[in-house]
Tab-separated table of C-alpha atoms and ligand atoms in Angstrom:
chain	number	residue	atom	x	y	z
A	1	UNK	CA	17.941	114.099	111.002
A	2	UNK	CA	15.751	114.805	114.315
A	3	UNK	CA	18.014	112.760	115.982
A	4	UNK	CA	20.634	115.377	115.834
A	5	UNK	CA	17.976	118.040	116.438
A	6	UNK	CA	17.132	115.988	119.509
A	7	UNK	CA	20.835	115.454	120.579
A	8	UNK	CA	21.108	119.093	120.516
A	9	UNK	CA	18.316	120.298	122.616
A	10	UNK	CA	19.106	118.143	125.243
A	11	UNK	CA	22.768	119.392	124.997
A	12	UNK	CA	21.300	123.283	125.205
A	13	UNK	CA	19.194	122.236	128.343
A	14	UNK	CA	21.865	120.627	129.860
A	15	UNK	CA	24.338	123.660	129.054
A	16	UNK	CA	24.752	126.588	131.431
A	17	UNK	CA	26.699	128.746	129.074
A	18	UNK	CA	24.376	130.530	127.078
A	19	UNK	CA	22.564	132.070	130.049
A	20	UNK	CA	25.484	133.959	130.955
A	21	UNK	CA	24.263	137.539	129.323
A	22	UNK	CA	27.730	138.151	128.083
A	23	UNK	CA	27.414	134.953	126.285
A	24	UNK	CA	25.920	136.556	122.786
A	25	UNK	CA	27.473	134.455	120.419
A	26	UNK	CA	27.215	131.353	121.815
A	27	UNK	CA	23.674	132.261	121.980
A	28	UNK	CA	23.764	133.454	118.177
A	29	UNK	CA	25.368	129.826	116.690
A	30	UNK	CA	22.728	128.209	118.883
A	31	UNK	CA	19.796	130.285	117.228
A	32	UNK	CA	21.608	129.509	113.895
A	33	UNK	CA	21.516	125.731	114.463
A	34	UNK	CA	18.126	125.922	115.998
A	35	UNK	CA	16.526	127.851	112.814
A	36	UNK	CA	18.384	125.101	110.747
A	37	UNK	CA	17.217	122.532	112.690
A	38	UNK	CA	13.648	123.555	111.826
A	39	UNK	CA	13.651	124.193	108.200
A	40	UNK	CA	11.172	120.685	106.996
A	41	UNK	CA	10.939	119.688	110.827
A	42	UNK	CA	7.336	118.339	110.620
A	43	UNK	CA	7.614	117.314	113.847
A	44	UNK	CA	4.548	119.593	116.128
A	45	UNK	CA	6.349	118.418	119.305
A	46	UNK	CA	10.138	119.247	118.852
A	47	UNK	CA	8.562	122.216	116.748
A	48	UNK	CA	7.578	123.761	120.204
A	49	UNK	CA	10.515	122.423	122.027
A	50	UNK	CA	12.804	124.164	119.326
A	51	UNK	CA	10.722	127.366	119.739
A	52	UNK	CA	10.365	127.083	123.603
A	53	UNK	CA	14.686	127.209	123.295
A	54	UNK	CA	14.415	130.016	120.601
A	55	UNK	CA	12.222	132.138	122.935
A	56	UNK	CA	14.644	131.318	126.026
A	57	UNK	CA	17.535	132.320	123.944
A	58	UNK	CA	15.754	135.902	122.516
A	59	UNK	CA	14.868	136.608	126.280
A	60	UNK	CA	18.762	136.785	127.536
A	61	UNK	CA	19.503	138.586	124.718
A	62	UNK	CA	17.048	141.150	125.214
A	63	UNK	CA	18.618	141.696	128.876
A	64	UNK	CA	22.153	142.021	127.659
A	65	UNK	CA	20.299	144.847	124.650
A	66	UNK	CA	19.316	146.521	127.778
A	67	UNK	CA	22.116	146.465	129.935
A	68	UNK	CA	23.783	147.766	127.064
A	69	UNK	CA	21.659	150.363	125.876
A	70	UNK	CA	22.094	151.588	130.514
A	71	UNK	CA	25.808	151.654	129.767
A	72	UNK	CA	25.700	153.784	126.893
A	73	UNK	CA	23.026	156.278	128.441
A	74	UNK	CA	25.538	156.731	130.780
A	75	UNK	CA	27.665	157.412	128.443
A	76	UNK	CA	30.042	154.210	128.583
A	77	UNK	CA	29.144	152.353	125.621
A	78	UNK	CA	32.847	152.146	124.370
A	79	UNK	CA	33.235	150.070	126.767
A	80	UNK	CA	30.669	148.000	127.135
A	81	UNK	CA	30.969	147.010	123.341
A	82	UNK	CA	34.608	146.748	123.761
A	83	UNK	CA	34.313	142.581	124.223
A	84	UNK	CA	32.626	142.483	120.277
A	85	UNK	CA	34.899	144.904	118.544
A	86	UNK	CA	37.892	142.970	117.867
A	87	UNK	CA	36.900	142.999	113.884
A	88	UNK	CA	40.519	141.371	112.122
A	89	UNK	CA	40.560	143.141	108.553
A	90	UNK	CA	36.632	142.659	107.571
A	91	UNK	CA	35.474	141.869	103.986
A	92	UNK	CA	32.626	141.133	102.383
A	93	UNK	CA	29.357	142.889	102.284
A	94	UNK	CA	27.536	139.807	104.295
A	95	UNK	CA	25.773	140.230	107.854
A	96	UNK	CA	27.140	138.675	111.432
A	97	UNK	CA	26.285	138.399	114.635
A	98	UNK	CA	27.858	141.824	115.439
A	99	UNK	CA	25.002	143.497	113.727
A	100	UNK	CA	22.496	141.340	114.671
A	101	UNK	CA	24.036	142.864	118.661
A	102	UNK	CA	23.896	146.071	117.277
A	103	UNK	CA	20.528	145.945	115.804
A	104	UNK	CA	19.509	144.959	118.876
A	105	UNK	CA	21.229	147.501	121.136
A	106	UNK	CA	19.990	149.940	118.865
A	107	UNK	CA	16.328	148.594	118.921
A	108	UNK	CA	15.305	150.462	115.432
A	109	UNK	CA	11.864	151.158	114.752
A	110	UNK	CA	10.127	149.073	111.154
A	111	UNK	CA	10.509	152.447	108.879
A	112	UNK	CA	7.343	153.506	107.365
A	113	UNK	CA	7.508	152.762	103.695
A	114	UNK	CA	8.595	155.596	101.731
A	115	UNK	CA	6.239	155.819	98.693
A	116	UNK	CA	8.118	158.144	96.491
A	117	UNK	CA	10.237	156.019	93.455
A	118	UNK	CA	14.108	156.325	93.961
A	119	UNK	CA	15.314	159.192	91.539
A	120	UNK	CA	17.790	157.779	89.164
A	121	UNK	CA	21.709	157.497	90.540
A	122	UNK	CA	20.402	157.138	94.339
A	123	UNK	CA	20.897	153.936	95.710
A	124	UNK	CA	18.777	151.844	97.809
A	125	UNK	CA	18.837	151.409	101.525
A	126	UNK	CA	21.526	148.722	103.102
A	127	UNK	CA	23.105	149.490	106.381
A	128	UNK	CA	27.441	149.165	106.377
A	129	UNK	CA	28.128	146.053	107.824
A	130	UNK	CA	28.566	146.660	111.833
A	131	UNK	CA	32.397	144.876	111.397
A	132	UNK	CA	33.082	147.928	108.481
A	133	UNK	CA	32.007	150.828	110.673
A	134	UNK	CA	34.372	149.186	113.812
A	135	UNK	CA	37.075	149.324	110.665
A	136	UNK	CA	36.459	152.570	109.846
A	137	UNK	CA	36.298	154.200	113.059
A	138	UNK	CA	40.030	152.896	114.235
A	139	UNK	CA	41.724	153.706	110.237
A	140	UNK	CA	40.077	156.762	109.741
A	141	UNK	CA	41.523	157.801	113.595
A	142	UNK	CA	38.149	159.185	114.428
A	143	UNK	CA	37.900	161.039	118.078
A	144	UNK	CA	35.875	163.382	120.276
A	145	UNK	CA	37.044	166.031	118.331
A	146	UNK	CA	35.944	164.895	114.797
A	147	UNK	CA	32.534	166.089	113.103
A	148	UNK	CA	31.479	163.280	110.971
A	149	UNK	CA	29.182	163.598	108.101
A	150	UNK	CA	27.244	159.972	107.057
A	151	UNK	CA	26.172	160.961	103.404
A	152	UNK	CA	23.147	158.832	102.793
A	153	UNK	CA	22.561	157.440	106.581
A	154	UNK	CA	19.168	155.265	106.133
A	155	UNK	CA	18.193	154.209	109.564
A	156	UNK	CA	21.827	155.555	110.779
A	157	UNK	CA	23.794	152.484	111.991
A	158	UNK	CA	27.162	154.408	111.317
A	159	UNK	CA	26.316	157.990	112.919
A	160	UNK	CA	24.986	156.544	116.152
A	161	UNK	CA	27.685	153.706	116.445
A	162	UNK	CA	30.623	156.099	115.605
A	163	UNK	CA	29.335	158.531	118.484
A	164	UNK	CA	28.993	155.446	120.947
A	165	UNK	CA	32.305	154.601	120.318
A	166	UNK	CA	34.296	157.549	119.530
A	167	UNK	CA	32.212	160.381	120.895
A	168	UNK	CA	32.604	161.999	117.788
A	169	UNK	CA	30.014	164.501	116.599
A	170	UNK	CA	27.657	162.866	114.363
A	171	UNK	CA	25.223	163.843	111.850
A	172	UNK	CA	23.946	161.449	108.917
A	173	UNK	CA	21.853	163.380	105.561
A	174	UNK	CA	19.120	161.296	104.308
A	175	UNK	CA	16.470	161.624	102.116
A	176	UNK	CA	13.865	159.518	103.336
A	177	UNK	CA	12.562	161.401	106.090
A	178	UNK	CA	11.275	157.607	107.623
A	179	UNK	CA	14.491	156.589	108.162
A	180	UNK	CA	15.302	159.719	109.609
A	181	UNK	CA	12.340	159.740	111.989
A	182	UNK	CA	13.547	156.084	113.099
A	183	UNK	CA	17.050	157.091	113.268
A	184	UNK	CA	16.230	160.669	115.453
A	185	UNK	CA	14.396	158.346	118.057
A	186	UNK	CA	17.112	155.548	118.438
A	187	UNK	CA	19.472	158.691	118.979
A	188	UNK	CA	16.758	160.092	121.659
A	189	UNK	CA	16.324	156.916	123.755
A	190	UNK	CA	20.112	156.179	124.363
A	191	UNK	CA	20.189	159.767	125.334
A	192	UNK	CA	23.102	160.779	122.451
A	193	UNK	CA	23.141	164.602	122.216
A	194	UNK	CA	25.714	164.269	120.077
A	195	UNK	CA	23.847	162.746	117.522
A	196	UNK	CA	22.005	164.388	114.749
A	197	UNK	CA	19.804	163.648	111.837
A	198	UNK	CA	18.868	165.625	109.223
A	199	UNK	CA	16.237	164.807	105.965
A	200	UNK	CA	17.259	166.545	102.530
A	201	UNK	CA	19.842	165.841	99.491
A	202	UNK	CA	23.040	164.762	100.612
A	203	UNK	CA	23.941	168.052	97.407
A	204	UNK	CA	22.526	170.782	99.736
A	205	UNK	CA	23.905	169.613	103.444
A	206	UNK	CA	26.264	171.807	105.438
A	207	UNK	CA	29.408	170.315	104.709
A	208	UNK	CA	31.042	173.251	106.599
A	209	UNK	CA	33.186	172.045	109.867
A	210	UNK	CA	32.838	168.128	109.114
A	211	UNK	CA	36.271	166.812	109.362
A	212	UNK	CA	34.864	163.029	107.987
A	213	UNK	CA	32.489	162.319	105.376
A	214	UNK	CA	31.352	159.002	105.160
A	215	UNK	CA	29.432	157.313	101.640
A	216	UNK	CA	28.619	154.075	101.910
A	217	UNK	CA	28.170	154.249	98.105
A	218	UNK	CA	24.899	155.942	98.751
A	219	UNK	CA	24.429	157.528	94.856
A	220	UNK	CA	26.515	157.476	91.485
A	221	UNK	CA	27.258	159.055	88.500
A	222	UNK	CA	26.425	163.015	88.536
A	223	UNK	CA	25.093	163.001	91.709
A	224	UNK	CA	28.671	161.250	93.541
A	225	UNK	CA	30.343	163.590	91.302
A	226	UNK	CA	28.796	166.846	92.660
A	227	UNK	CA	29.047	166.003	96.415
A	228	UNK	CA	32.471	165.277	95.716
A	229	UNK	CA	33.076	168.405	94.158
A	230	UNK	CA	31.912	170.102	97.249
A	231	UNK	CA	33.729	167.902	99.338
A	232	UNK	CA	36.719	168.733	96.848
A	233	UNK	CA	35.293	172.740	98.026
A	234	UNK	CA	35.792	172.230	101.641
A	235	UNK	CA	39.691	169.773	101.374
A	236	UNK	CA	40.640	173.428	99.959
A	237	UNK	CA	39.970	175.503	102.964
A	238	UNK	CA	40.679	172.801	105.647
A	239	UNK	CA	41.772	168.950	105.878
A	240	UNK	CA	39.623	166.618	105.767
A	241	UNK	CA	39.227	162.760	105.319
A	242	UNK	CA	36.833	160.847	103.210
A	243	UNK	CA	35.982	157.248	104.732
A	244	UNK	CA	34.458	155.426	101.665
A	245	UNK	CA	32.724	151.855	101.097
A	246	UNK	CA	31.355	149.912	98.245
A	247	UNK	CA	31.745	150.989	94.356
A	248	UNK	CA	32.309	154.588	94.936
A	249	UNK	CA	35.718	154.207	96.666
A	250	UNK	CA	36.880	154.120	92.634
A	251	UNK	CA	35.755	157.092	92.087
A	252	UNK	CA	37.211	158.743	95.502
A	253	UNK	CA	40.572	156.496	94.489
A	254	UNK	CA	41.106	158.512	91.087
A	255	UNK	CA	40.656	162.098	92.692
A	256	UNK	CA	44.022	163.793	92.511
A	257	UNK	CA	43.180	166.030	95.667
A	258	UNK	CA	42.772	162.939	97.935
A	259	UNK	CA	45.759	160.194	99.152
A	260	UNK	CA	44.192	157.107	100.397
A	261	UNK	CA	45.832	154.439	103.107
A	262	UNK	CA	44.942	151.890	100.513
A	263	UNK	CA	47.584	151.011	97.765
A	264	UNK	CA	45.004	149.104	95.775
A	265	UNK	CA	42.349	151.232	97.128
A	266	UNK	CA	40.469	150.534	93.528
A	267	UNK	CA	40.249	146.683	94.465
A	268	UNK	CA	39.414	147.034	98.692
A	269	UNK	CA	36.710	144.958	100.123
A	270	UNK	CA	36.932	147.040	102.696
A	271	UNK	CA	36.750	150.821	104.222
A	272	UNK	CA	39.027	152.982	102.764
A	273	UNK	CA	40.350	156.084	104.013
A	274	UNK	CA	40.984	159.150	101.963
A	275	UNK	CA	43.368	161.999	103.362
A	276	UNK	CA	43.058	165.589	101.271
A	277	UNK	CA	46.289	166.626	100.516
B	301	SAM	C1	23.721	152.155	100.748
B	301	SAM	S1	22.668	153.039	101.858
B	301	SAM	C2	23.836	153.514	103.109
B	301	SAM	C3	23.191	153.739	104.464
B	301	SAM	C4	24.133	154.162	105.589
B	301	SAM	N1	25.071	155.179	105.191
B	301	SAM	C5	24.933	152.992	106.125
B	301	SAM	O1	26.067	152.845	105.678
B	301	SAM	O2	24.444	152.215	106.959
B	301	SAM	C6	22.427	154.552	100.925
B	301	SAM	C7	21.441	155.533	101.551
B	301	SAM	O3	21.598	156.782	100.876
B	301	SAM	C8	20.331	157.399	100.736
B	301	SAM	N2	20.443	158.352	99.623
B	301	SAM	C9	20.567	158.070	98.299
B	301	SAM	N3	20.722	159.210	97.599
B	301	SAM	C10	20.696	160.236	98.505
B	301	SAM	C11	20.827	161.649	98.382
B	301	SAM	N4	21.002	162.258	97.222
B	301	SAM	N5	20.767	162.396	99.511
B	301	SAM	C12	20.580	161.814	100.715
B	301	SAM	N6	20.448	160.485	100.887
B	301	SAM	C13	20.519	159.697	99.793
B	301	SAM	C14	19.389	156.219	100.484
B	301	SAM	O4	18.043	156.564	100.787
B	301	SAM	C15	19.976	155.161	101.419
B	301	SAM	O5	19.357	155.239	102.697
């Protein structure tokens, strides 16, 4: 077993490759390997050798977060992301190495702990899978001249990537005002005016000029059905298009007022976009 371990170290200090900045997920399969490599090592000495190579790996990456995080200040992050963004059709609700980039380049704060229970039909905090938002973006045909609306945006992944990418006008509703503390700053330092965030029940936001509205299945029951009777309010004065994930796509599937891009829109693993008709 530490043979292997051994074989690969001496492969990763006799490979070039992964210093390249660019190099991110050939850094990210040798950080999985390494962390594998480690679970029962009892080993002290290749214990610091495989940490030593951890460390050495986390230090390149933090460059390329930076580099990054220049480009998009100056206000050419579509590009600079472009090399990760070729998604395939996504599935699955798991985490890859494209959010472990964005998490990164984002460089979230640890929320404070919000002490106040969940009220009943709200759902708990878990960020869209980076690969789903990339989806989303390019089916729901999202541009500088959209106003997007993230229903339930936790730390708010989807508003600050959409904007980076699209240049969109984003705003994500929460009601944990830690997560939108955390969210406000990561919008601050990467200098994206176009980004807002704004604490209170996703019920009582201005839904008035958002041409997306993004739920992550963020609540259920009464709740899901109230915002989407305002929703329902707004598809009658103007179009607009409902980019759903997760359980409540159903629900969005059996509205009569929306058409979705989706024939089994019921069953998706994926985003699904809604047209009003
Ligand atoms: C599944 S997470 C989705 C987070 C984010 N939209 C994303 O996709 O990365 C649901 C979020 O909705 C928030 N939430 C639940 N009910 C809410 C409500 N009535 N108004 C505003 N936010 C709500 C939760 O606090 C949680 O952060």
């Amino acid at each position: 077993m530490n043979e292997r371990l051994v074989a690969y170290l001496d492969e990763l200090d006799e490979r070039t490759d992964w210093h390249r900045p660019d190099a991110f997920l050939v850094r990210a399969d040798a950080a999985d390997r390494l962390d594998l490599g480690q679970v029962g090592l009892r080993d002290a000495t290749l214990t610091r050798r495989v940490v030593r190579l951890l460390d050495a790996l986390d230090a390149v990456d933090r460059q390329l977060y930076e580099s990054l995080r220049e480009r998009i200040r100056a206000g050419e992050g579509r590009q600079a992301l472009a090399p990760w963004l070729d998604v395939g059709i996504p599935s699955g609700q798991h985490y890859d190495p494209l959010d472990a980039l964005l998490a990164g380049v984002l460089a979230l704060d640890e929320p404070l702990p919000d002490a106040r229970p969940l009220p009943p039909e709200m759902v708990f905090y878990q960020p869209t899978p980076a690969r789903h938002i990339v989806d989303g973006l390019a089916r729901g045909g999202i541009t500088a001249a959209d106003v997007v609306l993230d229903l339930g945006s936790g730390l708010g992944h989807v508003p600050l990537l959409a904007h980076i990418l699209t240049g969109a006008r984003c705003i994500g509703v929460e009601r944990d005002g830690g997560y939108v503390d955390v969210a406000t700053r990561a919008a601050t330092s990467l200098g994206l005016s176009g980004v807002r965030f704004v604490e209170g029940d996703a019920r009582e936001a201005d839904f008035s000029g958002v041409d997306v509205f993004y739920l992550f299945t963020p609540f259920i029951g009464t709740v899901l059905r109230d915002v989407i009777a305002r929703i329902e309010a707004e598809a009658a004065r103007r179009a607009v298009r409902v980019v759903a994930l997760g359980p409540c796509t159903r629900t969005f599937a059996r509205q009569p007022w929306l058409v979705s891009d989706d024939p089994d829109a019921e069953a998706a693993e994926r985003i699904v976009l809604f047209r009003s008709v």
